[in-house]
mmCIF file of C-alpha atoms in Angstrom:
data_model
loop_
_atom_site.group_PDB
_atom_site.id
_atom_site.type_symbol
_atom_site.label_atom_id
_atom_site.label_comp_id
_atom_site.label_asym_id
_atom_site.label_seq_id
_atom_site.Cartn_x
_atom_site.Cartn_y
_atom_site.Cartn_z
ATOM 1 C CA MET A 1431 47.691 -19.036 -38.241
ATOM 2 C CA THR A 1432 48.854 -21.649 -35.710
ATOM 3 C CA LEU A 1433 47.318 -24.646 -34.013
ATOM 4 C CA ASN A 1434 47.803 -22.930 -30.531
ATOM 5 C CA GLN A 1435 45.874 -19.871 -31.909
ATOM 6 C CA LEU A 1436 42.935 -22.094 -32.661
ATOM 7 C CA GLN A 1437 42.992 -23.656 -29.466
ATOM 8 C CA TYR A 1438 43.357 -20.480 -27.817
ATOM 9 C CA PHE A 1439 40.230 -18.957 -29.701
ATOM 10 C CA GLN A 1440 38.018 -22.045 -28.833
ATOM 11 C CA THR A 1441 38.576 -21.995 -25.393
ATOM 12 C CA VAL A 1442 37.738 -18.092 -25.093
ATOM 13 C CA ALA A 1443 34.965 -18.787 -27.344
ATOM 14 C CA ARG A 1444 33.671 -21.534 -24.847
ATOM 15 C CA THR A 1445 34.462 -19.443 -21.668
ATOM 16 C CA GLU A 1446 33.707 -15.867 -23.067
ATOM 17 C CA ASN A 1447 36.151 -14.703 -20.497
ATOM 18 C CA TYR A 1448 39.961 -14.066 -21.078
ATOM 19 C CA HIS A 1449 40.738 -14.070 -17.464
ATOM 20 C CA LEU A 1450 39.403 -18.060 -16.919
ATOM 21 C CA ALA A 1451 40.679 -18.938 -20.777
ATOM 22 C CA ALA A 1452 43.879 -18.078 -19.815
ATOM 23 C CA GLU A 1453 44.286 -20.044 -16.605
ATOM 24 C CA GLU A 1454 42.848 -23.002 -18.154
ATOM 25 C CA LEU A 1455 45.552 -22.720 -20.979
ATOM 26 C CA TYR A 1456 48.253 -21.812 -18.562
ATOM 27 C CA ILE A 1457 49.390 -18.753 -20.263
ATOM 28 C CA SER A 1458 49.029 -14.973 -19.011
ATOM 29 C CA GLN A 1459 46.232 -12.802 -20.118
ATOM 30 C CA PRO A 1460 48.040 -10.441 -22.154
ATOM 31 C CA SER A 1461 49.585 -13.080 -24.046
ATOM 32 C CA LEU A 1462 45.943 -14.522 -24.628
ATOM 33 C CA SER A 1463 44.915 -11.223 -25.682
ATOM 34 C CA ARG A 1464 47.791 -10.494 -28.129
ATOM 35 C CA SER A 1465 47.343 -13.926 -29.807
ATOM 36 C CA ILE A 1466 43.566 -13.448 -30.222
ATOM 37 C CA SER A 1467 44.114 -9.703 -31.650
ATOM 38 C CA ALA A 1468 46.884 -11.321 -34.108
ATOM 39 C CA LEU A 1469 44.297 -13.892 -35.083
ATOM 40 C CA GLU A 1470 41.580 -11.098 -35.853
ATOM 41 C CA LYS A 1471 44.169 -9.097 -37.723
ATOM 42 C CA GLU A 1472 44.893 -11.889 -40.081
ATOM 43 C CA LEU A 1473 41.357 -13.156 -40.770
ATOM 44 C CA GLY A 1474 40.162 -9.146 -41.115
ATOM 45 C CA VAL A 1475 37.090 -9.701 -38.903
ATOM 46 C CA LEU A 1476 36.512 -9.108 -35.310
ATOM 47 C CA LEU A 1477 35.806 -12.331 -33.376
ATOM 48 C CA PHE A 1478 35.014 -11.217 -29.859
ATOM 49 C CA GLU A 1479 33.149 -7.783 -28.437
ATOM 50 C CA LYS A 1480 33.066 -6.375 -25.208
ATOM 51 C CA SER A 1481 29.884 -6.853 -23.372
ATOM 52 C CA GLY A 1482 29.924 -5.227 -19.821
ATOM 53 C CA ARG A 1483 32.813 -6.365 -17.933
ATOM 54 C CA GLY A 1484 33.048 -9.561 -20.082
ATOM 55 C CA ILE A 1485 33.189 -10.295 -23.926
ATOM 56 C CA ILE A 1486 30.679 -12.188 -26.047
ATOM 57 C CA ILE A 1487 31.208 -13.961 -29.455
ATOM 58 C CA THR A 1488 30.530 -12.174 -32.926
ATOM 59 C CA LYS A 1489 28.676 -13.714 -35.498
ATOM 60 C CA SER A 1490 31.918 -14.244 -37.325
ATOM 61 C CA GLY A 1491 33.323 -15.517 -34.323
ATOM 62 C CA ARG A 1492 30.864 -17.986 -34.390
ATOM 63 C CA LEU A 1493 31.144 -19.008 -38.016
ATOM 64 C CA PHE A 1494 35.140 -19.295 -37.363
ATOM 65 C CA LEU A 1495 34.173 -21.486 -34.283
ATOM 66 C CA GLU A 1496 32.351 -24.091 -36.574
ATOM 67 C CA TYR A 1497 35.489 -24.781 -38.583
ATOM 68 C CA VAL A 1498 37.684 -24.411 -35.537
ATOM 69 C CA ASN A 1499 36.091 -27.160 -33.795
ATOM 70 C CA ARG A 1500 36.087 -29.341 -37.062
ATOM 71 C CA ILE A 1501 40.112 -28.723 -37.252
ATOM 72 C CA LEU A 1502 40.832 -29.568 -33.693
ATOM 73 C CA ASP A 1503 38.507 -32.473 -33.583
ATOM 74 C CA GLU A 1504 40.464 -34.030 -36.753
ATOM 75 C CA CYS A 1505 43.764 -33.155 -35.005
ATOM 76 C CA GLN A 1506 42.541 -35.249 -32.121
ATOM 77 C CA ILE A 1507 41.557 -37.992 -34.156
ATOM 78 C CA ALA A 1508 44.830 -37.933 -35.999
ATOM 79 C CA THR A 1509 47.074 -37.786 -32.435
ATOM 80 C CA TYR A 1510 44.929 -40.602 -31.190
ATOM 81 C CA LYS A 1511 45.379 -42.945 -34.380
ATOM 82 C CA MET A 1512 49.150 -42.351 -34.312
ATOM 83 C CA LYS A 1513 49.076 -43.378 -30.845
ATOM 84 C CA GLN A 1514 47.579 -46.445 -31.651
ATOM 85 C CA LEU A 1515 50.058 -47.194 -34.407
ATOM 86 C CA SER A 1516 52.658 -47.204 -31.871
ATOM 87 C CA ASN A 1517 50.795 -49.347 -29.292
ATOM 88 C CA SER A 1518 50.926 -53.091 -29.910
ATOM 89 C CA GLY A 1519 47.639 -53.508 -28.313
ATOM 90 C CA GLY A 1520 45.598 -50.104 -29.207
ATOM 91 C CA ARG A 1521 42.102 -49.296 -28.331
ATOM 92 C CA ILE A 1522 39.260 -50.462 -30.417
ATOM 93 C CA ASP A 1523 35.962 -47.924 -30.792
ATOM 94 C CA ILE A 1524 32.776 -49.799 -30.915
ATOM 95 C CA GLY A 1525 29.397 -48.506 -31.790
ATOM 96 C CA TYR A 1526 26.372 -50.843 -31.254
ATOM 97 C CA VAL A 1527 22.701 -50.725 -31.376
ATOM 98 C CA PHE A 1528 20.829 -51.379 -28.161
ATOM 99 C CA PRO A 1529 19.751 -54.910 -28.532
ATOM 100 C CA LEU A 1530 23.404 -55.862 -28.233
ATOM 101 C CA ALA A 1531 24.210 -54.151 -25.008
ATOM 102 C CA ASN A 1532 22.899 -56.308 -22.343
ATOM 103 C CA SER A 1533 24.533 -59.611 -23.476
ATOM 104 C CA TYR A 1534 25.692 -60.117 -26.955
ATOM 105 C CA MET A 1535 28.345 -57.368 -27.084
ATOM 106 C CA PRO A 1536 30.253 -57.799 -23.567
ATOM 107 C CA HIS A 1537 30.106 -61.453 -24.040
ATOM 108 C CA MET A 1538 31.917 -61.142 -27.387
ATOM 109 C CA ALA A 1539 34.397 -58.412 -26.172
ATOM 110 C CA ARG A 1540 35.202 -60.706 -23.158
ATOM 111 C CA ALA A 1541 35.979 -63.667 -25.037
ATOM 112 C CA PHE A 1542 38.254 -61.702 -27.447
ATOM 113 C CA LEU A 1543 40.247 -60.118 -24.636
ATOM 114 C CA ASP A 1544 40.484 -63.386 -23.015
ATOM 115 C CA ARG A 1545 42.837 -64.381 -26.098
ATOM 116 C CA LYS A 1546 46.423 -64.070 -25.276
ATOM 117 C CA GLU A 1547 47.291 -61.959 -28.275
ATOM 118 C CA ASN A 1548 44.775 -59.312 -27.153
ATOM 119 C CA HIS A 1549 45.486 -58.787 -23.638
ATOM 120 C CA ASN A 1550 46.903 -55.284 -24.282
ATOM 121 C CA VAL A 1551 44.053 -54.160 -26.367
ATOM 122 C CA THR A 1552 41.122 -52.038 -24.894
ATOM 123 C CA PHE A 1553 37.589 -51.153 -26.069
ATOM 124 C CA ASN A 1554 35.496 -47.886 -25.979
ATOM 125 C CA PHE A 1555 31.844 -48.745 -26.271
ATOM 126 C CA GLN A 1556 29.070 -46.590 -27.516
ATOM 127 C CA GLN A 1557 25.683 -47.570 -27.623
ATOM 128 C CA GLU A 1558 23.941 -45.613 -30.674
ATOM 129 C CA GLN A 1559 21.256 -45.665 -33.527
ATOM 130 C CA THR A 1560 22.290 -47.181 -36.981
ATOM 131 C CA THR A 1561 22.367 -44.020 -38.408
ATOM 132 C CA ASP A 1562 24.837 -42.265 -35.598
ATOM 133 C CA ILE A 1563 27.096 -45.432 -36.055
ATOM 134 C CA LEU A 1564 27.655 -45.531 -39.618
ATOM 135 C CA ASP A 1565 28.355 -41.534 -39.166
ATOM 136 C CA GLY A 1566 30.939 -42.424 -36.590
ATOM 137 C CA ILE A 1567 32.561 -44.816 -38.517
ATOM 138 C CA LYS A 1568 32.945 -42.511 -41.653
ATOM 139 C CA LYS A 1569 34.015 -39.610 -39.753
ATOM 140 C CA GLY A 1570 36.843 -41.934 -37.993
ATOM 141 C CA GLN A 1571 35.122 -41.828 -34.470
ATOM 142 C CA LEU A 1572 34.379 -45.467 -34.571
ATOM 143 C CA ASP A 1573 36.522 -48.415 -35.790
ATOM 144 C CA VAL A 1574 33.720 -50.872 -35.848
ATOM 145 C CA GLY A 1575 29.756 -50.582 -35.898
ATOM 146 C CA PHE A 1576 27.053 -53.490 -35.282
ATOM 147 C CA CYS A 1577 23.767 -52.151 -36.785
ATOM 148 C CA SER A 1578 21.304 -52.592 -39.485
ATOM 149 C CA PHE A 1579 22.592 -53.075 -42.961
ATOM 150 C CA VAL A 1580 21.850 -49.867 -44.861
ATOM 151 C CA ASP A 1581 22.306 -49.694 -48.864
ATOM 152 C CA HIS A 1582 23.846 -46.839 -50.606
ATOM 153 C CA GLU A 1583 27.005 -46.845 -48.677
ATOM 154 C CA PRO A 1584 29.923 -47.708 -50.754
ATOM 155 C CA ASP A 1585 32.622 -46.860 -48.176
ATOM 156 C CA LEU A 1586 31.481 -49.530 -46.023
ATOM 157 C CA ASP A 1587 31.786 -53.252 -45.605
ATOM 158 C CA PHE A 1588 29.037 -55.215 -44.049
ATOM 159 C CA PHE A 1589 28.959 -58.653 -42.676
ATOM 160 C CA PRO A 1590 26.017 -60.450 -41.012
ATOM 161 C CA ILE A 1591 26.703 -61.759 -37.742
ATOM 162 C CA LEU A 1592 23.393 -62.086 -35.806
ATOM 163 C CA SER A 1593 19.800 -62.940 -36.435
ATOM 164 C CA GLN A 1594 16.803 -61.746 -34.234
ATOM 165 C CA GLU A 1595 13.359 -63.246 -34.252
ATOM 166 C CA ILE A 1596 10.743 -60.648 -34.646
ATOM 167 C CA VAL A 1597 7.964 -61.450 -32.011
ATOM 168 C CA MET A 1598 4.772 -59.277 -30.916
ATOM 169 C CA ILE A 1599 4.459 -58.139 -27.159
ATOM 170 C CA VAL A 1600 1.685 -57.435 -25.252
ATOM 171 C CA PRO A 1601 0.494 -56.141 -21.591
ATOM 172 C CA ILE A 1602 0.050 -58.944 -18.986
ATOM 173 C CA GLY A 1603 -3.761 -59.656 -18.942
ATOM 174 C CA HIS A 1604 -4.401 -58.410 -22.556
ATOM 175 C CA THR A 1605 -6.847 -60.317 -24.623
ATOM 176 C CA LEU A 1606 -4.136 -61.681 -26.808
ATOM 177 C CA ALA A 1607 -2.020 -62.689 -23.828
ATOM 178 C CA ALA A 1608 -4.004 -66.062 -23.704
ATOM 179 C CA TYR A 1609 -2.229 -66.955 -26.876
ATOM 180 C CA ASP A 1610 1.143 -68.583 -27.466
ATOM 181 C CA ALA A 1611 1.027 -67.245 -31.055
ATOM 182 C CA VAL A 1612 -1.112 -64.664 -32.856
ATOM 183 C CA SER A 1613 -1.463 -63.388 -36.345
ATOM 184 C CA ILE A 1614 0.414 -60.192 -37.314
ATOM 185 C CA MET A 1615 -2.800 -58.624 -38.468
ATOM 186 C CA GLU A 1616 -3.507 -58.159 -34.772
ATOM 187 C CA LEU A 1617 -1.312 -54.860 -35.120
ATOM 188 C CA CYS A 1618 -4.485 -53.354 -36.797
ATOM 189 C CA ASN A 1619 -6.738 -53.978 -33.937
ATOM 190 C CA TYR A 1620 -5.038 -52.011 -31.026
ATOM 191 C CA PRO A 1621 -2.622 -49.190 -30.644
ATOM 192 C CA VAL A 1622 0.971 -49.962 -31.477
ATOM 193 C CA ILE A 1623 4.251 -48.848 -30.037
ATOM 194 C CA GLY A 1624 6.795 -48.799 -32.623
ATOM 195 C CA TYR A 1625 10.318 -48.137 -33.094
ATOM 196 C CA ASN A 1626 11.844 -44.752 -34.171
ATOM 197 C CA ARG A 1627 11.720 -44.788 -37.730
ATOM 198 C CA PHE A 1628 15.210 -43.383 -38.262
ATOM 199 C CA SER A 1629 16.498 -46.619 -36.501
ATOM 200 C CA GLY A 1630 17.230 -49.720 -38.337
ATOM 201 C CA LEU A 1631 14.597 -51.935 -36.860
ATOM 202 C CA GLY A 1632 12.470 -48.567 -37.573
ATOM 203 C CA THR A 1633 12.916 -48.782 -41.119
ATOM 204 C CA TYR A 1634 12.551 -52.630 -41.043
ATOM 205 C CA THR A 1635 9.112 -52.465 -39.495
ATOM 206 C CA HIS A 1636 7.935 -49.720 -41.823
ATOM 207 C CA ASP A 1637 9.204 -51.639 -45.022
ATOM 208 C CA LEU A 1638 7.256 -54.507 -43.490
ATOM 209 C CA TYR A 1639 3.714 -52.631 -43.067
ATOM 210 C CA ARG A 1640 3.950 -51.189 -46.665
ATOM 211 C CA ARG A 1641 4.661 -55.107 -47.961
ATOM 212 C CA LEU A 1642 1.880 -56.228 -46.140
ATOM 213 C CA LYS A 1643 -0.347 -53.522 -46.768
ATOM 214 C CA ILE A 1644 -1.435 -53.119 -43.203
ATOM 215 C CA HIS A 1645 -1.693 -49.687 -41.537
ATOM 216 C CA PRO A 1646 -1.062 -50.021 -37.752
ATOM 217 C CA GLU A 1647 -2.228 -47.207 -35.293
ATOM 218 C CA ILE A 1648 1.365 -45.982 -34.296
ATOM 219 C CA LEU A 1649 0.902 -44.347 -31.087
ATOM 220 C CA CYS A 1650 4.358 -43.265 -30.457
ATOM 221 C CA GLU A 1651 7.913 -44.164 -31.496
ATOM 222 C CA CYS A 1652 10.914 -45.446 -29.152
ATOM 223 C CA SER A 1653 14.575 -45.772 -29.646
ATOM 224 C CA ASP A 1654 14.856 -49.289 -28.211
ATOM 225 C CA GLU A 1655 13.014 -52.475 -26.922
ATOM 226 C CA ASN A 1656 13.679 -51.323 -23.394
ATOM 227 C CA ALA A 1657 11.304 -48.059 -23.711
ATOM 228 C CA ILE A 1658 9.090 -49.887 -25.896
ATOM 229 C CA MET A 1659 8.292 -52.706 -23.298
ATOM 230 C CA ALA A 1660 8.145 -50.276 -20.715
ATOM 231 C CA LEU A 1661 4.944 -48.625 -22.574
ATOM 232 C CA VAL A 1662 3.438 -51.841 -23.506
ATOM 233 C CA SER A 1663 3.752 -53.070 -19.971
ATOM 234 C CA GLU A 1664 1.926 -50.226 -18.829
ATOM 235 C CA LYS A 1665 -0.838 -50.917 -21.300
ATOM 236 C CA PHE A 1666 -0.258 -48.179 -23.697
ATOM 237 C CA GLY A 1667 -0.450 -50.601 -26.800
ATOM 238 C CA ILE A 1668 1.009 -53.515 -27.969
ATOM 239 C CA ALA A 1669 4.355 -53.894 -30.098
ATOM 240 C CA LEU A 1670 6.405 -55.867 -32.813
ATOM 241 C CA THR A 1671 9.831 -56.228 -31.573
ATOM 242 C CA ALA A 1672 13.166 -58.191 -31.868
ATOM 243 C CA ASN A 1673 13.287 -60.884 -29.194
ATOM 244 C CA VAL A 1674 15.988 -59.577 -27.342
ATOM 245 C CA ASP A 1675 17.169 -60.733 -23.803
ATOM 246 C CA CYS A 1676 15.902 -57.384 -22.315
ATOM 247 C CA LEU A 1677 12.412 -58.521 -22.825
ATOM 248 C CA ASP A 1678 11.147 -59.097 -19.411
ATOM 249 C CA PRO A 1679 8.230 -61.980 -19.208
ATOM 250 C CA SER A 1680 7.110 -60.962 -15.729
ATOM 251 C CA LYS A 1681 6.483 -57.385 -17.421
ATOM 252 C CA VAL A 1682 4.950 -58.304 -21.035
ATOM 253 C CA ARG A 1683 3.823 -61.363 -22.694
ATOM 254 C CA ILE A 1684 6.098 -62.476 -25.514
ATOM 255 C CA LEU A 1685 3.879 -63.946 -28.657
ATOM 256 C CA LYS A 1686 5.030 -65.813 -31.693
ATOM 257 C CA LEU A 1687 3.905 -64.702 -35.114
ATOM 258 C CA SER A 1688 1.400 -67.735 -36.470
ATOM 259 C CA ASP A 1689 1.019 -66.662 -39.795
ATOM 260 C CA ILE A 1690 4.816 -65.295 -40.856
ATOM 261 C CA SER A 1691 7.990 -66.015 -40.082
ATOM 262 C CA LEU A 1692 10.071 -62.483 -39.462
ATOM 263 C CA SER A 1693 13.460 -62.045 -38.561
ATOM 264 C CA HIS A 1694 16.190 -58.992 -38.481
ATOM 265 C CA GLN A 1695 19.851 -59.517 -38.894
ATOM 266 C CA VAL A 1696 22.532 -57.392 -37.469
ATOM 267 C CA PHE A 1697 25.505 -56.788 -39.450
ATOM 268 C CA MET A 1698 29.200 -55.910 -38.434
ATOM 269 C CA THR A 1699 30.511 -52.677 -40.675
ATOM 270 C CA TRP A 1700 33.756 -50.958 -41.115
ATOM 271 C CA LEU A 1701 35.329 -48.703 -43.356
ATOM 272 C CA LYS A 1702 36.231 -50.206 -46.600
ATOM 273 C CA ASN A 1703 39.669 -50.505 -48.125
ATOM 274 C CA HIS A 1704 40.826 -48.292 -45.081
ATOM 275 C CA TYR A 1705 43.904 -49.282 -42.927
ATOM 276 C CA GLN A 1706 43.531 -50.728 -39.453
ATOM 277 C CA ILE A 1707 45.618 -51.552 -36.915
ATOM 278 C CA PRO A 1708 46.496 -55.004 -36.324
ATOM 279 C CA ALA A 1709 44.043 -55.474 -33.133
ATOM 280 C CA ILE A 1710 41.129 -54.041 -35.173
ATOM 281 C CA THR A 1711 41.799 -56.403 -37.771
ATOM 282 C CA ARG A 1712 41.954 -59.409 -35.293
ATOM 283 C CA PHE A 1713 38.783 -58.296 -33.861
ATOM 284 C CA ILE A 1714 36.975 -58.125 -37.490
ATOM 285 C CA GLU A 1715 38.228 -61.736 -38.318
ATOM 286 C CA PHE A 1716 37.271 -62.962 -34.613
ATOM 287 C CA MET A 1717 33.898 -61.740 -35.094
ATOM 288 C CA LYS A 1718 33.456 -63.256 -38.543
ATOM 289 C CA MET A 1719 34.423 -66.363 -37.102
ATOM 290 C CA GLN A 1720 31.475 -66.068 -34.310
ATOM 291 C CA SER A 1721 28.845 -65.637 -36.837
ATOM 292 C CA ASN A 1722 26.735 -68.189 -38.219
ATOM 293 C CA LEU A 1723 25.152 -66.315 -40.995
ATOM 294 C CA ALA A 1724 27.886 -66.002 -43.378
ATOM 295 C CA GLU A 1725 27.471 -67.643 -46.662
#
C-alpha cells in the first residue's frame, strides 16, 4: 500500500467516478483502475461497486475512507510543519473566540508583525468556540489559541491575557433600560438569551447561576455576543454577556451589575513541552508581555 494509492482511493471515493478522478489526478483511467484493484486485492475487500454507469463506495470502503482521511490529513500537517521549519518566517495558525475578533486580535497581530524580526511571518486566523480551539491545538491544526480556561487539560499551557467585565444588556425602551445598573437577580424576572452551554462563557454563566442558586428562564442559546445582541434588540429577552466592543449602544442598553462584580478571563493556550518554530515562540512571548493579568 502506497501513499499514492491512498490519495487515488480518496479521490475516487469523493467523485465516485473513475474518469473524473483520473482527470483530477492527471493519470490515465486504466492506471487508476489497476491501482484501486491492487489495493482491494491487498486489503481483501471490495471498496467500490458498480451502480448503473457509475460506481458507489461500499460499506467497507466507507470505513476504510475514515482511516485514509486521517492518514492524509496527518501527512498534510507533517508536510506543512516541515515547510515551516525551513522558513525563517513561517505561518502561525491562531484560533480565537468571537469577542476577540473585532478589535483585539487584529490589533495584536498587527503590532506583532510591525516588529522588524516578524516581517516574514504570516497568520492564519480561525474563529471558533473554546472546545474547537483546544481540539485544534491538540491535533496540531492550530499553534496558539485564545479562549476560556478549561480544567483537566494536562497537555496544554494556559496564560491569562485579558479580563472582560460581565454586564447585562436589555432592549431599548425596556423597563430596566431606565437604570444605569441593576441587580443580577433581574435575570429571574424576564426571558434570558444565553450563551451556548458548550462555549467558554456558556460554561461560565451556567456555573454562575448554580453558585447563586438562581434559575433564569433561558429562552434560547447563542454562540456569540453578536447573535445575543441581535435577539435582545428585537425584544426576545435580556442577557448577561461579556462587555465586548461589538455591543452597540444604539441597539441595546448596556447595564452594569449593582450587587455583584463579575469578570471573565480569556487565556492564551498552546501545547505544553512541544517544539515550536521560532516565530510561534516569539508570538507567545509577545502576547505574554501585552497581558496585565500575569501574576
